[in-house]
Amino acid sequence: MSSSTVAHGTHGPENDVEFEEEPARGGATTARLGALVPLVLGVAGAVVAFGLGIGSLSDPGAGLWPFAISLAMVAASVIALLRAKQDDDVEAFDGGVLPVALSVASLLVYAGLLPVIGFEIPTVLLLVFWIRVLGKEGWRPAVTVAVVATVAVYALFVLVFAVPIPHLF
């Protein structure tokens, strides 16, 4: 604060300084849990990607890049797991975990619906959920962005690149 603020006792929004509270520390157990979750997801992703067919670098299968990303995720998780005991700068889990859990759960539902009813409806629903519920935006922007983005992705991948994804139209 300026000396005039202290001397005159004036307080206003321009004179108040806010400090963020330090987040609670989680410790080694939190660090291990934070490494185990992506490790399990990476292994599951690698298994699913392998099932799609990896192919080779000269003739890649549908699962090549998801497999590579899953392996990178597993490697990073193993490193984090090995370093968890020394990692003392880990935040404790709090309410911020809920949006992440909802995002992962919604992606799992999306992945389950995709082969059953196609690309279009699950994609619009997923985007509306993310924008409206997780992003706390209004219905109009959520629906508009979801529909426009779905049409754009459909046009690019299905019509332009002829990617064989399950779709209704």
Backbone as ProteinMPNN parsed JSONL, in Angstrom:
{"seq_chain_A": "MSSSTVAHGTHGPENDVEFEEEPARGGATTARLGALVPLVLGVAGAVVAFGLGIGSLSDPGAGLWPFAISLAMVAASVIALLRAKQDDDVEAFDGGVLPVALSVASLLVYAGLLPVIGFEIPTVLLLVFWIRVLGKEGWRPAVTVAVVATVAVYALFVLVFAVPIPHLF", "coords_chain_A": {"N_chain_A": [[0.848, -1.186, 0.0], [0.334, 2.293, -0.512], [1.968, 5.103, 1.114], [0.139, 7.109, 1.588], [-2.202, 5.737, 1.703], [-1.938, 4.247, 4.015], [-1.564, 6.299, 5.898], [-3.924, 7.794, 5.681], [-5.831, 5.904, 5.878], [-7.44, 4.997, 3.847], [-9.21, 2.7, 1.97], [-9.656, 0.947, -0.88], [-10.769, -0.76, -3.87], [-8.64, -0.484, -5.625], [-6.508, -0.24, -3.958], [-6.317, -2.466, -2.375], [-4.569, -5.434, -1.859], [-4.556, -8.663, -2.994], [-3.812, -11.913, -1.93], [-3.152, -15.165, -3.027], [-4.183, -18.155, -1.456], [-2.022, -20.658, -0.192], [-2.058, -23.828, -1.701], [-3.194, -26.907, -0.231], [-0.851, -29.374, 0.759], [-0.08, -32.532, -0.644], [1.631, -34.835, -0.537], [3.562, -37.965, -0.72], [1.793, -40.14, -1.152], [-0.352, -38.989, -2.539], [1.042, -38.172, -4.799], [1.766, -40.665, -5.836], [-0.761, -41.748, -6.421], [-1.586, -39.886, -8.287], [0.118, -40.581, -10.339], [-0.524, -43.224, -10.845], [-3.134, -43.319, -11.938], [-3.016, -42.14, -14.65], [-1.229, -44.068, -15.58], [-2.674, -46.494, -15.567], [-4.702, -45.758, -17.372], [-3.112, -45.311, -19.638], [-2.057, -47.883, -20.15], [-4.451, -49.25, -20.664], [-5.264, -47.8, -22.922], [-3.195, -48.497, -24.685], [-3.661, -51.227, -25.014], [-6.19, -51.213, -26.265], [-5.54, -49.726, -28.575], [-3.669, -51.43, -29.735], [-5.348, -53.5, -30.397], [-6.726, -52.316, -32.474], [-4.98, -52.457, -34.508], [-1.693, -52.009, -35.349], [0.127, -51.862, -37.435], [2.771, -50.647, -39.488], [5.499, -48.241, -39.647], [5.717, -47.496, -42.313], [3.352, -48.401, -43.326], [0.966, -47.508, -41.673], [-1.334, -48.631, -39.148], [-4.689, -48.206, -37.846], [-4.358, -48.013, -35.12], [-1.781, -47.11, -34.582], [-0.809, -44.405, -33.88], [-2.435, -43.822, -31.587], [-1.418, -45.902, -29.999], [1.299, -45.198, -29.759], [1.058, -42.765, -28.362], [-0.146, -43.713, -26.039], [1.923, -45.327, -25.048], [3.83, -43.35, -24.502], [2.472, -42.033, -22.488], [2.384, -44.05, -20.55], [5.144, -44.324, -20.047], [5.787, -41.753, -19.004], [4.184, -41.823, -16.733], [5.3, -43.946, -15.293], [7.818, -42.875, -14.711], [6.997, -40.696, -13.121], [5.841, -42.138, -11.042], [8.066, -43.474, -9.987], [9.456, -41.307, -9.005], [7.821, -40.339, -7.047], [8.171, -40.564, -4.255], [10.161, -38.725, -3.637], [8.974, -36.413, -4.366], [7.93, -33.576, -3.08], [6.381, -31.45, -3.628], [3.562, -31.553, -4.187], [0.198, -31.013, -4.798], [-2.662, -31.45, -2.707], [-5.539, -33.471, -3.431], [-8.532, -31.868, -4.336], [-11.659, -30.145, -4.693], [-11.209, -29.541, -7.355], [-10.694, -31.828, -8.726], [-13.029, -32.997, -9.544], [-14.123, -31.864, -12.053], [-12.202, -32.92, -13.81], [-12.528, -35.681, -13.464], [-15.175, -35.907, -14.369], [-14.774, -35.166, -17.025], [-13.158, -37.276, -17.979], [-14.917, -39.437, -17.539], [-17.006, -38.675, -19.252], [-15.693, -38.856, -21.709], [-15.26, -41.616, -21.813], [-17.908, -42.54, -21.996], [-18.531, -41.354, -24.451], [-16.715, -42.742, -26.127], [-17.84, -45.253, -25.916], [-20.356, -44.87, -27.09], [-19.792, -44.084, -29.695], [-19.15, -46.244, -31.646], [-21.648, -47.403, -31.693], [-23.808, -45.588, -32.272], [-22.682, -43.846, -34.035], [-20.707, -40.976, -35.137], [-21.722, -38.312, -35.068], [-23.962, -37.582, -33.232], [-22.998, -38.362, -30.564], [-20.72, -36.682, -30.498], [-21.723, -34.051, -30.628], [-23.227, -34.098, -28.242], [-21.177, -34.56, -26.329], [-19.584, -32.236, -26.63], [-21.462, -30.236, -25.982], [-21.923, -30.923, -23.305], [-19.339, -30.502, -22.203], [-18.966, -27.741, -22.736], [-21.286, -26.458, -21.711], [-21.786, -27.607, -19.1], [-19.243, -28.205, -17.826], [-17.742, -25.993, -18.661], [-19.43, -23.961, -17.98], [-20.905, -22.242, -19.622], [-23.502, -20.545, -21.502], [-26.583, -21.965, -22.887], [-27.025, -21.349, -25.609], [-24.406, -20.577, -26.782], [-23.125, -23.015, -26.238], [-24.552, -25.019, -27.662], [-24.37, -23.958, -30.246], [-21.545, -23.838, -30.758], [-20.951, -26.562, -30.433], [-22.433, -27.815, -32.507], [-21.432, -26.503, -34.834], [-18.668, -27.135, -34.632], [-18.783, -29.94, -34.768], [-19.854, -30.326, -37.339], [-17.783, -29.17, -38.831], [-15.583, -30.846, -38.211], [-16.612, -33.26, -39.149], [-16.883, -32.644, -41.895], [-14.191, -32.209, -42.563], [-12.795, -34.654, -41.839], [-14.453, -36.842, -42.704], [-15.548, -36.135, -45.252], [-13.445, -34.743, -46.685], [-10.91, -36.017, -46.051], [-11.707, -38.652, -46.107], [-11.815, -40.431, -43.899], [-12.422, -43.455, -42.292], [-14.743, -43.378, -40.149], [-17.279, -44.257, -37.768], [-20.39, -43.124, -38.773], [-23.524, -41.375, -39.091], [-24.503, -40.063, -41.359]], "CA_chain_A": [[0.0, 0.0, 0.0], [1.104, 3.539, -0.513], [1.995, 5.752, 2.427], [-1.1, 7.868, 1.776], [-3.248, 4.794, 2.077], [-1.736, 3.91, 5.422], [-1.754, 7.498, 6.701], [-5.313, 8.255, 5.663], [-6.731, 4.792, 6.15], [-8.379, 4.75, 2.75], [-9.146, 1.368, 1.377], [-10.507, 0.798, -2.055], [-10.368, -1.921, -4.66], [-7.346, -0.244, -6.252], [-5.467, -0.254, -2.939], [-6.261, -3.769, -1.713], [-3.745, -6.444, -2.505], [-5.03, -9.993, -2.641], [-2.847, -12.988, -2.049], [-3.771, -16.472, -3.12], [-3.8, -19.069, -0.393], [-1.216, -21.808, -0.601], [-2.864, -25.051, -1.723], [-2.785, -27.943, 0.717], [0.145, -30.309, 0.227], [-0.6, -33.889, -0.667], [2.609, -35.834, -0.125], [3.946, -39.065, -1.598], [0.629, -40.951, -1.522], [-1.058, -38.249, -3.582], [1.885, -38.236, -5.995], [1.633, -42.028, -6.389], [-2.098, -41.864, -7.012], [-1.568, -39.052, -9.485], [0.868, -41.29, -11.381], [-1.168, -44.504, -11.143], [-4.32, -43.142, -12.783], [-2.643, -42.118, -16.067], [-0.575, -45.328, -15.931], [-3.74, -47.447, -15.893], [-5.33, -45.298, -18.613], [-2.165, -45.523, -20.726], [-2.03, -49.319, -20.452], [-5.731, -49.566, -21.316], [-5.212, -47.215, -24.264], [-2.276, -49.292, -25.502], [-4.344, -52.489, -25.344], [-7.224, -50.907, -27.257], [-4.868, -49.321, -29.81], [-3.084, -52.638, -30.313], [-6.477, -54.219, -30.997], [-7.102, -51.649, -33.724], [-3.961, -52.769, -35.512], [-0.636, -51.006, -35.317], [0.753, -51.745, -38.74], [4.181, -50.26, -39.432], [5.668, -46.82, -39.968], [5.464, -47.285, -43.738], [1.937, -48.72, -43.567], [0.396, -47.437, -40.313], [-2.692, -49.053, -38.884], [-5.512, -47.228, -37.121], [-3.942, -47.906, -33.731], [-0.374, -46.748, -34.416], [-0.593, -43.179, -33.104], [-2.941, -43.993, -30.215], [-0.487, -46.777, -29.285], [2.492, -44.405, -29.441], [0.688, -41.815, -27.31], [-0.36, -44.503, -24.826], [3.244, -45.709, -24.532], [4.426, -42.143, -23.911], [1.744, -41.81, -21.249], [2.866, -45.066, -19.61], [6.523, -43.98, -19.677], [5.745, -40.584, -18.122], [3.575, -42.246, -15.467], [6.282, -44.759, -14.566], [8.812, -41.928, -14.18], [6.356, -39.974, -12.011], [5.655, -43.091, -9.95], [9.378, -43.704, -9.374], [9.893, -40.079, -8.327], [6.768, -39.899, -6.13], [8.646, -40.475, -2.87], [10.954, -37.505, -3.485], [8.187, -35.26, -4.814], [7.259, -32.96, -1.944], [5.63, -30.287, -4.111], [2.344, -32.097, -4.77], [-1.017, -30.484, -4.175], [-3.672, -32.425, -2.31], [-6.737, -33.472, -4.259], [-9.628, -31.082, -3.778], [-12.814, -30.084, -5.58], [-10.783, -29.397, -8.74], [-10.599, -33.148, -9.334], [-14.34, -33.36, -10.082], [-14.23, -31.634, -13.5], [-11.328, -33.862, -14.523], [-13.201, -36.984, -13.421], [-16.326, -35.823, -15.27], [-14.253, -35.155, -18.397], [-12.744, -38.643, -18.311], [-16.129, -40.252, -17.615], [-17.743, -38.32, -20.478], [-14.948, -39.422, -22.837], [-15.531, -43.05, -21.843], [-19.26, -42.685, -22.54], [-18.39, -40.998, -25.868], [-16.06, -43.861, -26.807], [-18.799, -46.353, -25.959], [-21.456, -44.557, -28.002], [-19.302, -43.85, -31.051], [-19.382, -47.344, -32.587], [-23.046, -47.832, -31.663], [-24.713, -44.655, -32.962], [-21.953, -43.001, -34.969], [-19.884, -39.856, -34.713], [-22.368, -37.004, -34.984], [-24.737, -37.329, -32.011], [-22.138, -38.334, -29.376], [-19.814, -35.54, -30.528], [-22.499, -32.875, -30.224], [-23.543, -34.236, -26.814], [-19.954, -34.375, -25.553], [-19.194, -30.825, -26.654], [-22.444, -29.473, -25.195], [-21.637, -31.204, -21.896], [-18.109, -29.821, -21.809], [-19.11, -26.28, -22.785], [-22.371, -26.01, -20.841], [-21.659, -28.06, -17.713], [-17.895, -27.995, -17.293], [-17.309, -24.624, -18.954], [-20.428, -23.049, -17.397], [-21.381, -21.269, -20.612], [-24.937, -20.623, -21.745], [-27.042, -22.986, -23.82], [-26.861, -20.926, -27.005], [-23.043, -20.816, -27.277], [-22.772, -24.431, -26.134], [-25.141, -25.743, -28.787], [-23.817, -23.418, -31.489], [-20.165, -24.305, -30.928], [-20.975, -28.017, -30.579], [-22.92, -28.175, -33.846], [-20.477, -26.006, -35.831], [-17.438, -27.925, -34.529], [-19.066, -31.286, -35.252], [-19.967, -30.237, -38.805], [-16.448, -28.899, -39.373], [-14.775, -32.064, -38.094], [-17.212, -34.212, -40.08], [-16.509, -32.249, -43.257], [-12.758, -32.401, -42.758], [-12.339, -36.035, -41.767], [-15.263, -37.78, -43.478], [-15.691, -35.725, -46.648], [-12.18, -34.364, -47.327], [-9.873, -37.047, -45.894], [-12.341, -39.969, -46.236], [-11.451, -41.269, -42.761], [-13.547, -44.365, -42.009], [-15.263, -43.349, -38.783], [-18.708, -44.55, -37.781], [-21.206, -41.921, -38.848], [-24.912, -41.585, -39.509], [-24.821, -39.472, -42.654]], "C_chain_A": [[0.885, 1.237, 0.0], [1.058, 4.174, 0.868], [0.736, 6.563, 2.662], [-2.237, 6.947, 2.178], [-3.137, 4.459, 3.555], [-2.047, 5.118, 6.289], [-3.22, 7.896, 6.772], [-6.312, 7.13, 5.902], [-7.71, 4.521, 5.033], [-8.141, 3.359, 2.187], [-10.13, 1.342, 0.224], [-10.013, -0.38, -2.848], [-8.995, -1.729, -5.303], [-6.2, -0.305, -5.244], [-5.327, -1.6, -2.237], [-5.422, -4.735, -2.538], [-4.23, -7.798, -2.029], [-3.924, -11.004, -2.87], [-3.603, -14.303, -2.121], [-3.279, -17.335, -1.966], [-2.956, -20.193, -0.982], [-2.12, -23.039, -0.629], [-2.314, -26.067, -0.723], [-1.83, -28.915, 0.033], [-0.365, -31.732, 0.367], [0.362, -34.963, -0.216], [2.789, -36.957, -1.13], [2.756, -39.915, -2.032], [-0.164, -40.284, -2.633], [-0.269, -38.291, -4.888], [1.783, -39.612, -6.648], [0.288, -42.211, -7.071], [-2.184, -41.058, -8.304], [-0.793, -39.673, -10.627], [0.175, -42.59, -11.781], [-2.364, -44.361, -12.089], [-3.938, -43.04, -14.257], [-1.901, -43.383, -16.508], [-1.619, -46.36, -16.356], [-4.422, -47.044, -17.204], [-4.412, -45.514, -19.82], [-2.073, -46.982, -21.132], [-3.318, -49.722, -21.164], [-5.755, -49.019, -22.742], [-4.317, -48.0, -25.199], [-2.923, -50.606, -25.929], [-5.395, -52.259, -26.428], [-6.588, -50.547, -28.599], [-4.252, -50.524, -30.511], [-4.162, -53.461, -31.007], [-6.94, -53.605, -32.303], [-6.133, -51.976, -34.856], [-2.939, -51.662, -35.591], [-0.033, -50.791, -36.698], [2.239, -51.463, -38.593], [4.29, -48.778, -39.76], [5.401, -46.544, -41.442], [4.015, -47.568, -44.114], [1.206, -48.727, -42.227], [-1.04, -47.938, -40.251], [-3.417, -47.986, -38.073], [-5.027, -47.025, -35.684], [-2.522, -47.426, -33.513], [-0.184, -45.521, -33.532], [-1.235, -43.247, -31.725], [-2.024, -44.887, -29.373], [0.757, -46.006, -28.854], [2.204, -43.42, -28.31], [0.476, -42.541, -25.985], [0.966, -44.933, -24.212], [3.947, -44.514, -23.892], [3.772, -41.837, -22.563], [2.197, -42.793, -20.169], [4.266, -44.709, -19.132], [6.546, -42.793, -18.708], [5.173, -40.947, -16.757], [4.54, -43.068, -14.634], [7.35, -43.856, -13.954], [8.235, -41.17, -12.988], [6.171, -40.887, -10.799], [6.979, -43.348, -9.222], [9.869, -42.489, -8.588], [8.916, -39.616, -7.249], [7.266, -39.711, -4.701], [9.429, -39.189, -2.621], [10.145, -36.248, -3.796], [7.411, -34.671, -3.636], [6.438, -31.736, -2.352], [4.366, -30.732, -4.847], [1.145, -31.512, -4.036], [-1.959, -31.619, -3.816], [-4.854, -32.345, -3.271], [-7.809, -32.662, -3.549], [-10.785, -31.101, -4.767], [-12.458, -29.937, -7.041], [-10.647, -30.72, -9.467], [-11.916, -33.524, -10.012], [-14.474, -33.054, -11.578], [-13.356, -32.579, -14.331], [-11.993, -35.232, -14.578], [-14.415, -36.993, -14.352], [-15.894, -35.813, -16.737], [-13.859, -36.557, -18.839], [-13.966, -39.54, -18.462], [-16.911, -39.952, -18.897], [-17.028, -38.836, -21.722], [-15.172, -40.928, -22.948], [-16.925, -43.333, -22.4], [-19.243, -42.406, -24.048], [-17.797, -42.159, -26.657], [-16.988, -45.065, -26.909], [-19.918, -46.123, -26.953], [-21.023, -44.47, -29.462], [-19.544, -45.03, -31.992], [-20.846, -47.773, -32.683], [-23.939, -46.903, -32.483], [-23.984, -43.676, -33.874], [-21.307, -41.794, -34.307], [-20.686, -38.611, -34.323], [-23.054, -36.728, -33.644], [-23.852, -37.348, -30.756], [-21.208, -37.127, -29.336], [-20.529, -34.262, -30.104], [-22.8, -32.936, -28.723], [-22.32, -34.005, -25.932], [-19.566, -32.903, -25.486], [-20.169, -29.951, -25.87], [-22.19, -29.688, -23.704], [-20.402, -30.441, -21.434], [-18.289, -28.311, -21.741], [-20.139, -25.794, -21.765], [-22.119, -26.351, -19.369], [-20.276, -27.738, -17.152], [-17.406, -26.566, -17.512], [-18.244, -23.555, -18.433], [-20.828, -21.913, -18.337], [-22.882, -21.453, -20.796], [-25.282, -21.693, -22.771], [-26.773, -22.597, -25.27], [-25.425, -21.102, -27.496], [-22.643, -22.285, -27.227], [-23.287, -25.208, -27.337], [-24.555, -25.266, -30.105], [-22.408, -23.942, -31.745], [-20.137, -25.812, -31.166], [-21.393, -28.43, -31.985], [-21.926, -27.734, -34.921], [-19.192, -26.835, -35.812], [-17.646, -29.341, -35.063], [-19.172, -31.307, -36.767], [-18.595, -30.025, -39.435], [-15.57, -30.144, -39.325], [-15.29, -33.138, -39.044], [-16.769, -33.895, -41.508], [-15.036, -32.537, -43.521], [-12.394, -33.881, -42.838], [-13.135, -36.997, -42.642], [-15.287, -37.396, -44.952], [-14.357, -35.453, -47.342], [-11.162, -35.506, -47.269], [-10.404, -38.474, -46.031], [-11.891, -40.94, -45.135], [-12.65, -42.153, -42.422], [-13.937, -44.354, -40.53], [-16.742, -43.669, -38.839], [-19.516, -43.254, -37.799], [-22.586, -42.252, -39.387], [-25.173, -41.123, -40.951], [-23.719, -39.699, -43.669]], "O_chain_A": [[2.028, 1.213, 0.455], [0.214, 3.826, 1.693], [0.296, 6.701, 3.803], [-3.136, 7.35, 2.917], [-4.144, 4.399, 4.26], [-2.722, 4.987, 7.31], [-3.699, 8.297, 7.832], [-7.501, 7.379, 6.104], [-8.728, 3.866, 5.259], [-7.008, 2.929, 1.971], [-11.303, 1.685, 0.377], [-8.961, -0.943, -2.547], [-8.266, -2.699, -5.505], [-5.039, -0.411, -5.639], [-4.321, -1.847, -1.573], [-5.562, -4.827, -3.758], [-4.31, -8.06, -0.829], [-3.202, -10.955, -3.866], [-4.561, -14.531, -1.382], [-2.121, -17.256, -1.555], [-3.157, -20.615, -2.121], [-2.871, -23.273, 0.319], [-1.122, -26.076, -0.415], [-1.996, -29.232, -1.144], [-0.996, -32.09, 1.362], [-0.055, -35.922, 0.434], [2.251, -36.918, -2.237], [2.716, -40.369, -3.175], [-0.6, -40.952, -3.57], [-0.853, -38.43, -5.963], [1.719, -39.715, -7.873], [0.208, -42.764, -8.168], [-2.78, -41.497, -9.286], [-1.025, -39.322, -11.784], [0.275, -43.014, -12.932], [-2.57, -45.214, -12.952], [-4.485, -43.79, -15.065], [-1.938, -43.736, -17.687], [-1.463, -47.022, -17.382], [-4.689, -47.897, -18.051], [-4.883, -45.861, -20.903], [-2.016, -47.294, -22.321], [-3.279, -50.453, -22.154], [-6.214, -49.697, -23.662], [-4.634, -48.156, -26.378], [-2.756, -51.047, -27.066], [-5.479, -53.02, -27.392], [-7.044, -51.009, -29.644], [-4.306, -50.629, -31.737], [-3.928, -54.045, -32.066], [-7.492, -54.303, -33.154], [-6.452, -51.783, -36.029], [-3.276, -50.511, -35.867], [0.278, -49.663, -37.078], [2.89, -51.976, -37.682], [3.299, -48.136, -40.108], [4.909, -45.47, -41.788], [3.51, -47.038, -45.104], [0.864, -49.785, -41.699], [-1.845, -47.711, -41.155], [-2.822, -46.987, -37.669], [-5.264, -45.969, -35.097], [-2.082, -47.338, -32.367], [0.533, -45.589, -32.534], [-0.635, -42.768, -30.762], [-1.869, -44.661, -28.173], [1.216, -46.143, -27.72], [3.02, -43.261, -27.402], [0.872, -42.044, -24.931], [1.12, -44.909, -22.991], [4.588, -44.657, -22.851], [4.445, -41.431, -21.616], [2.372, -42.413, -19.011], [4.548, -44.782, -17.936], [7.251, -42.832, -17.7], [5.63, -40.433, -15.736], [4.6, -42.915, -13.414], [7.744, -44.052, -12.805], [8.902, -41.016, -11.965], [6.329, -40.45, -9.659], [7.013, -43.431, -7.995], [10.613, -42.632, -7.618], [9.159, -38.599, -6.6], [6.828, -38.791, -4.01], [9.372, -38.625, -1.528], [10.594, -35.138, -3.513], [6.37, -35.196, -3.242], [5.863, -31.063, -1.496], [4.131, -30.336, -5.989], [1.09, -31.519, -2.806], [-2.045, -32.621, -4.525], [-5.133, -31.294, -3.848], [-7.978, -32.752, -2.333], [-10.867, -32.005, -5.598], [-13.304, -30.178, -7.903], [-10.5, -30.744, -10.689], [-11.911, -34.301, -10.968], [-14.912, -33.932, -12.321], [-13.739, -32.984, -15.428], [-12.014, -35.871, -15.631], [-14.654, -37.98, -15.049], [-16.572, -36.385, -17.591], [-14.189, -36.979, -19.948], [-14.046, -40.322, -19.41], [-17.417, -40.866, -19.548], [-17.682, -39.216, -22.693], [-15.264, -41.461, -24.054], [-17.102, -44.263, -23.187], [-19.863, -43.131, -24.826], [-18.302, -42.521, -27.72], [-16.927, -45.815, -27.883], [-20.385, -47.065, -27.594], [-21.813, -44.755, -30.363], [-20.107, -44.823, -33.067], [-21.238, -48.431, -33.646], [-24.737, -47.369, -33.296], [-24.605, -42.769, -34.428], [-21.359, -41.621, -33.089], [-20.352, -37.937, -33.349], [-22.746, -35.731, -32.992], [-23.946, -36.426, -29.946], [-20.932, -36.598, -28.26], [-19.998, -33.482, -29.313], [-22.645, -31.94, -28.016], [-22.411, -33.332, -24.905], [-19.257, -32.384, -24.413], [-19.751, -29.028, -25.171], [-22.235, -28.736, -22.926], [-20.425, -29.803, -20.382], [-17.82, -27.67, -20.801], [-19.891, -24.831, -21.04], [-22.226, -25.487, -18.499], [-20.158, -27.074, -16.122], [-16.735, -25.996, -16.652], [-17.902, -22.372, -18.438], [-21.057, -20.782, -17.91], [-23.459, -22.419, -20.295], [-24.407, -22.252, -23.433], [-26.339, -23.428, -26.068], [-25.225, -21.722, -28.541], [-21.897, -22.75, -28.089], [-22.542, -25.967, -27.958], [-24.273, -26.075, -30.989], [-22.116, -24.436, -32.834], [-19.38, -26.289, -32.011], [-20.769, -29.303, -32.587], [-21.61, -28.509, -35.824], [-18.68, -27.199, -36.871], [-16.771, -29.879, -35.741], [-18.637, -32.209, -37.414], [-18.28, -30.633, -40.458], [-14.888, -30.46, -40.3], [-14.503, -33.845, -39.672], [-16.332, -34.784, -42.238], [-14.679, -33.05, -44.581], [-11.756, -34.312, -43.798], [-12.549, -37.884, -43.264], [-15.068, -38.247, -45.814], [-14.158, -35.889, -48.475], [-10.619, -35.916, -48.294], [-9.613, -39.416, -46.067], [-11.621, -42.111, -45.398], [-13.767, -41.657, -42.28], [-13.511, -45.214, -39.76], [-17.4, -43.39, -39.841], [-19.339, -42.392, -36.937], [-22.788, -43.271, -40.049], [-25.971, -41.727, -41.668], [-23.834, -39.261, -44.813]]}, "name": "protein", "num_of_chains": 1, "seq": "MSSSTVAHGTHGPENDVEFEEEPARGGATTARLGALVPLVLGVAGAVVAFGLGIGSLSDPGAGLWPFAISLAMVAASVIALLRAKQDDDVEAFDGGVLPVALSVASLLVYAGLLPVIGFEIPTVLLLVFWIRVLGKEGWRPAVTVAVVATVAVYALFVLVFAVPIPHLF"}
